[in-house]
Amino acid sequence: MDAVVDAKNIDFSPTEDQQMIAATVRDFAEKHIRPKVMEWDEAQHFPVDLFKQMGELGLMGVLVPEEYGGAGMSYFEYVSVVSEIARVCGSIGLSTAAHNSLCTGHILQFGNEEQKRKWLPKLASGEFIGAWGLTEPNTGSDAARMKTTAVKDGEYWVLNGTKCWITHGESSQVMVVIVRTGEIGDSHGMSAFIVDKSNPGVSAGKKENKLGMRASETTEVIFDNCRIHESDMLGKEGGGFVQAMKVLDGGRISIAALSIGIAKGAYDASLQYAKERHQFGQPIANFQAIQFKLADMATKIEAAELLTLQAADLKNKHLPMTKESAIAKYYASEICVEVSTDAVQIFGGYGYTKDFPVEKFYRDSKLCTIGEGTSEIQKLVIARAILK
């Protein structure tokens, strides 16, 4: 519990710069995202041009140092960016998180200098959108049994197989993929590669028709004798799985931030509606049943935010945070679903229609308990840490 004790002496109050960044993102989301939220959701449209605009604001390379064309911010600002966007639209928040923490984050954390200089400036500017591939049709949580392989052929590796649930699987220009270069089940039998999506051996497959997060593109990615030069391997052969687990540690902070944003969006709408909706001659906010729901929602959001900031603080300090990020992701994602469910209940019949915002928060929220490690996997991670 050392990290928890240390966290008591930390001031998580946002700095003036952090407040300014949050306000900038909030204004951008209100102006450029909110008017299109339901249009994009209904059409399952992934708004590529929006992400180019976000790149101009530095939101596509939040954690990337300035020397590689990024904004050079900390995880505190990153949590704020993702949550403020998700407060308006979970789909755009999810895509922002996946681009920053997975593809871009993997290259930043494990790429050599040449790889960083080649890819990070284009990713950070929004010129390129990034994707990241670990999951396969038959290997979700059990990633070590993946079947996509890379076989050495001279200076090249030849990739064959299919990855699924890939955010930006079709629209991305670059992808980091983890494939098997050794034996099935061997945690040192997988390697990571940077794949230029213009390579003729890689293509997008089926696009998923999803319950929520519908404006965040999710597809299969198929590798058919895809030849990757050995210079595009990230780190050393056999290091891919260990790299992926470390990338997911940071990714859990992303999903926690995403969860907080969605929960705040649902809470904001509920608070406003409770004050405006009248029944029995008075605002429903006057009724204790509604007041208690709002009190529970506010409490859960604050607790989730503090857990997430604690994990972000450890990440900023390059300290171990596997347990803390899992706790933050697990709790934040679960309360995201709870808060969104209560929001629909507060709205009553209107909450079940697409004319009001909470039905979308409700649909989007569920992904947070599944993506980048299910709640059950988070509990396994936490249990192993506390029983070590």
JSON list of C-alpha atoms in Angstrom, two decimals, residues 37 105 140 182 343 350:
[
{"chain": "A", "resi": 37, "resn": "VAL", "atom": "CA", "xyz": [-22.25, 13.39, -32.07]},
{"chain": "A", "resi": 105, "resn": "GLY", "atom": "CA", "xyz": [2.87, 5.32, -26.93]},
{"chain": "A", "resi": 140, "resn": "GLY", "atom": "CA", "xyz": [-8.60, -12.12, -26.36]},
{"chain": "A", "resi": 182, "resn": "GLY", "atom": "CA", "xyz": [8.38, -18.36, -31.35]},
{"chain": "A", "resi": 343, "resn": "ALA", "atom": "CA", "xyz": [-28.60, 8.76, -15.68]},
{"chain": "A", "resi": 350, "resn": "TYR", "atom": "CA", "xyz": [-36.80, 10.27, -22.25]}
]
